[in-house]
Amino acid sequence: MLDLSKLNENQRKAVTIGDGPVIVVAGAGTGKTKVLTTRIAYLIENNLFSPDSILAITFTNKAANEMKERVNVLVKNTKLSWIGTYHSICLRILKEDIECMNRKNNFGIIDDEDQMSLIKEIYKQFKINKEICTTIKPKKALQLIEMIKFQNIDINNFVEFTGFMKSVHLYTSEEARATKLIYTEYQRKLIINNLLDFNDLLIYTNKLLSINENIRNKWQNRFSYILVDEFQDTNEIQFNILKMLINKKNKNIFVVGDPDQSIYKWRGAYEWIFKDFREEYPEAKLIVLDTNYRSTKNILNGSNKLISNNFDRIKKNLITNNEQGELINYFCAESQEDEGRFITQKIIELIKNGAKYSDIAILYRSNYLSRFCEDSLIINNIPYKIFGGIRFYQRKEIKDLIAYLKLMIGQDEVSLKRIINIPTRGIGETTINKIDDYSVGSGLCFFDCLKLQNQDWNWKQCNKFYQTIINLREQIKNKSVSDVLKTIIETINYDEYLKSLDLEDKIENVNELVNSIKTMESSNELTIESYLDQISLYTDGSEQSILKENFVSLMTVHVAKGLEFPIVFLVGFSNNIFPPAKSLDYQEERKIAYVAMTRARHQLYITCSNGYSYTGSMGPSMFLKEIGYDNMKKIEQEFKSISTADLDWYNSKKQHINFSNMYEEKNINFNIGDVISHIAFGKGVVTNVEKEYLTVAFKAPYGIKILMKNHKSIKRIKN
């Protein structure tokens, strides 16, 4: 027998409600999944509907599996055969009935990677880049194919197709010809290989149910009751399919979601889905779940106040019986680096006071904002893991440019081979292998082999690349490191290279790299050598290990949706970042901030910076005023510059070391041959002393490092 005593009044109402359309608006942390699974169990236990006649739609396979497990706990030995994502449900429908559309039901599904390979094959086959069109890249072509399919554009109808091309700002006859050719050939190859792409699963199902009344009636009679999770993430074609699956006699459709957490418009979610649902089913009963079991009162007060600024929404105000809790903590730093150091210092303080690393999440609007957080976490040996993104210094574009920097001061063969064909210059694997063989046989280093002429490899292109590096080395003399990097980027047209690969979003990371170097230069005398040494901790194998199940989690707000953490840092909460400078949809941005804030259970820190590089003038986000300063505690004077701060450090064995500040007050006279101990690199031998710098040779994997000689991380063992 189901125990409903632990449900609140509105939860119980949702679980036990009668037939017909129902909307459950479930705010963050209000027990949405509990209500959904208990509703299914209630329908089965009371013999209202058989498990085979219940369809439950989720947005991830993980959510579907969790729902099955939870229902099975509530009603033993219950097999729910129709729980899944829209795509998985459509796949099963098509496997039964796609033959009605003259397609074989043993079709396969082509994944994203194979789609791109197929498109590139078409480009090569028809020489599209060179002879037909140079403006539409493969990634763009796939986007156009998706739009043509979803909008049901007839590419053979001149007026319709021309109107579509203009709507996507492609006007030339070459672009129209290329689009039509790519689309036609792509579809032909899918058909002859009996393949569907993921979009086809929705599109074919929509067409099948639209044009074939018998099939539509069959599926409507198959399902007596339909439930939809995360309804706010539904797109228009999914909603159309859903409406055609609903049994017309009883209209048993039960949708659960939160319009205030609709943050996926950029990937197709229909913004007005709740409004349209109510227009389609005006008799629908509305239940609002507004009792939050996750966050403190103060966190909810700020979150409610922020989202209340959005108009035309289903009104709700989250309440909780949880404790009042701390006010939302707010800190505005002078720079990114100070923001990162503040976050790290707070984390260390929280750990001292009994928190675990796994209690803490750092959330940001865009992936490139992880950089200043990572820098500080690494320096302080704090274990962390990035979800849904790649560590800043491990991103391809960052590693490419660091490799170029290394070539400005040496002939690092690993770096050389990494970028010898970046940007593309016709030096392929065959040429590299031949140069390798020649280098071994002749004793010449790989770099010097590049200037050889009349060889049986692509020597002309190798000569050009060799000369590019030599010329760059001349151009960068007496330039700052940031100017060196900018010179490299301009000389090799790296931004254009990224654009040519349809990777314009990576330019943000490139700009962030330049900005981070500028920041270092503002407080230190920086050379290419000292810069590379400083970031070696971030890029080489000495990067801190991630402790299993105990690390700080870093992720974008979009990745964090559906998760919760005792302590949340919402970082980069600055103008031009949150909301982004290019965004005009403040309602969407407000929802993203709302989702971020409601991930926090006990403590919420919102941080920003007055100085963020290329995004323009900074300062606190416009949303801070909307959250309400009466809901926040502004932290001032608590965090000092790193040169005077009381910082905590950890050695490589995770043993705690406390320094009153980073540097010794008195200068220590080191000599060549001194043996020193470093908290991260261990024992090393001083090989050179120059002004305030030491050159130290450490054991593998650390190698040669240039260090500040009065830094407190260094101790002399003997001289």
C-alpha angles and dihedrals in degrees: 000000000000114000107219095167093099093057120095120237097269093043090052091048090053093048096049101035118129132243127309136057117329132185117200111191102200116190123210113295095005097124100264096159091045091055093047096049093042090050090055091047090049092053091051099041092050091048091239093133135004118245091244092059095052118093118193118186122200133171100235135037088232091058090048092053092046090051092051091050094048094048090049090055090052096044112027121228094008116152113202106192097176106059116114149098123299089257095051092047091048090049090057092047091051093047087061101040115015090105086076085070094051093258126122116250093223091072122146130225120241114215129218096265094049090046090058092046089052092050092049089050089054091049091052093044094054098030088234099167096052108029107022113026136349100183101066112072124195094260090051090047091056090050090051091049090052092049093047090052097045093045090045091230116183101221090194092059103089097204094044095045094044090051090052093050091051091049090059092045096251109130111158126098089234091058092047092048093048093048093049092046095048094045094047094047093043091054092044092054092048091052098046089049092045092239136145125194121221092264090053090062089066097035096050092045091050092050093044094053092041099053103031113063094183092055091045092052090047093057094041089056091045093063121052096173130026127192126186126198123205090014092176089070094059117118126214098263091047090051090050091051090047093053090052092052095051114104106247094211100059102013090213102179121145115187125185127190148103121255088199088065096050098126102144101080088119090066097043108279109152108242097207097043095125092048092050091047091055091048091049092047107026090170091061115130114233121214121179120205104202104153107105118206096183115058139048121255093254094053090049093047091058093042093050092048092051097049093044087074090071114093133217094030134136098262119238135149116204115230130184142190089213121113123284090249129182122324113255106277115231127190130176115197129199093234143008090258092053089049090053092047092049091052091049093047090051092049091052089049092049091050090051089054094054106274121133124228088242089061091066132080129180111206128191139175097239134020096243089066091072090079102082091042092050093049093057095040091052095047090052093045093239112159114236142161130207116221121203094005145061124256109266097243091043094057113114097237092050093048090048093056094043087053089055090050090053090054090057090069104025149003100260102176094203091054091042094054091045095061104023089106098030110130092028110267104159098265104131137176094275092057092046091052092050092050089048091055093047091047092054093047098044101036091234116135117249093251094053090050089064092072094055117112136212094026128148092252132069090289097160092061090043089053090052092051092047090052091047090058093045091049091048091053089055094045096052098054111128092006125128117251092253090051090048090055092047089051091052092048092050095043096052093035090234094168090054089048091056091047091050088057090048089248101126090138088068090065087076088063092047090052090047091054091053090047093051090054091049089053091051090049092054092064104025140043098248131196128177089253095051092044093052090048092051094051094041086089088060099045109033134072093274091078109131117272118246111242110228112260091349114088140107109264119227121191146134118268090250091058091046094057109119093022131099135199134187090233126030130185111199101196136188090033092162137125112275088023103055101044095020116239092246096049120103095170101090091166091063092044090050089054091051091052090046091053090050094050094048092056088075120092106180112358133027124188119189114193135182140167137227092217122053112153124232099006092082134245111354140194132131120336119261086239093069091074089050092052086055127241089234087067092053140069110214112216111219133168089001094103119057132193113281092249091067103024124117097239130184118221133189127209125223091274091056089250114152119247122178123202124188087220138341100264138051113247092224123056114244118218107227123188133204108270096032114140112225136180122224122195093229105026101036122214121002143164123241108237100172139014119201123167106301094346133091125199107212131185112217129184120266134319092029102049122169117005132179110216139179102256097217095048112127092228086075125077124179112230099183141340 
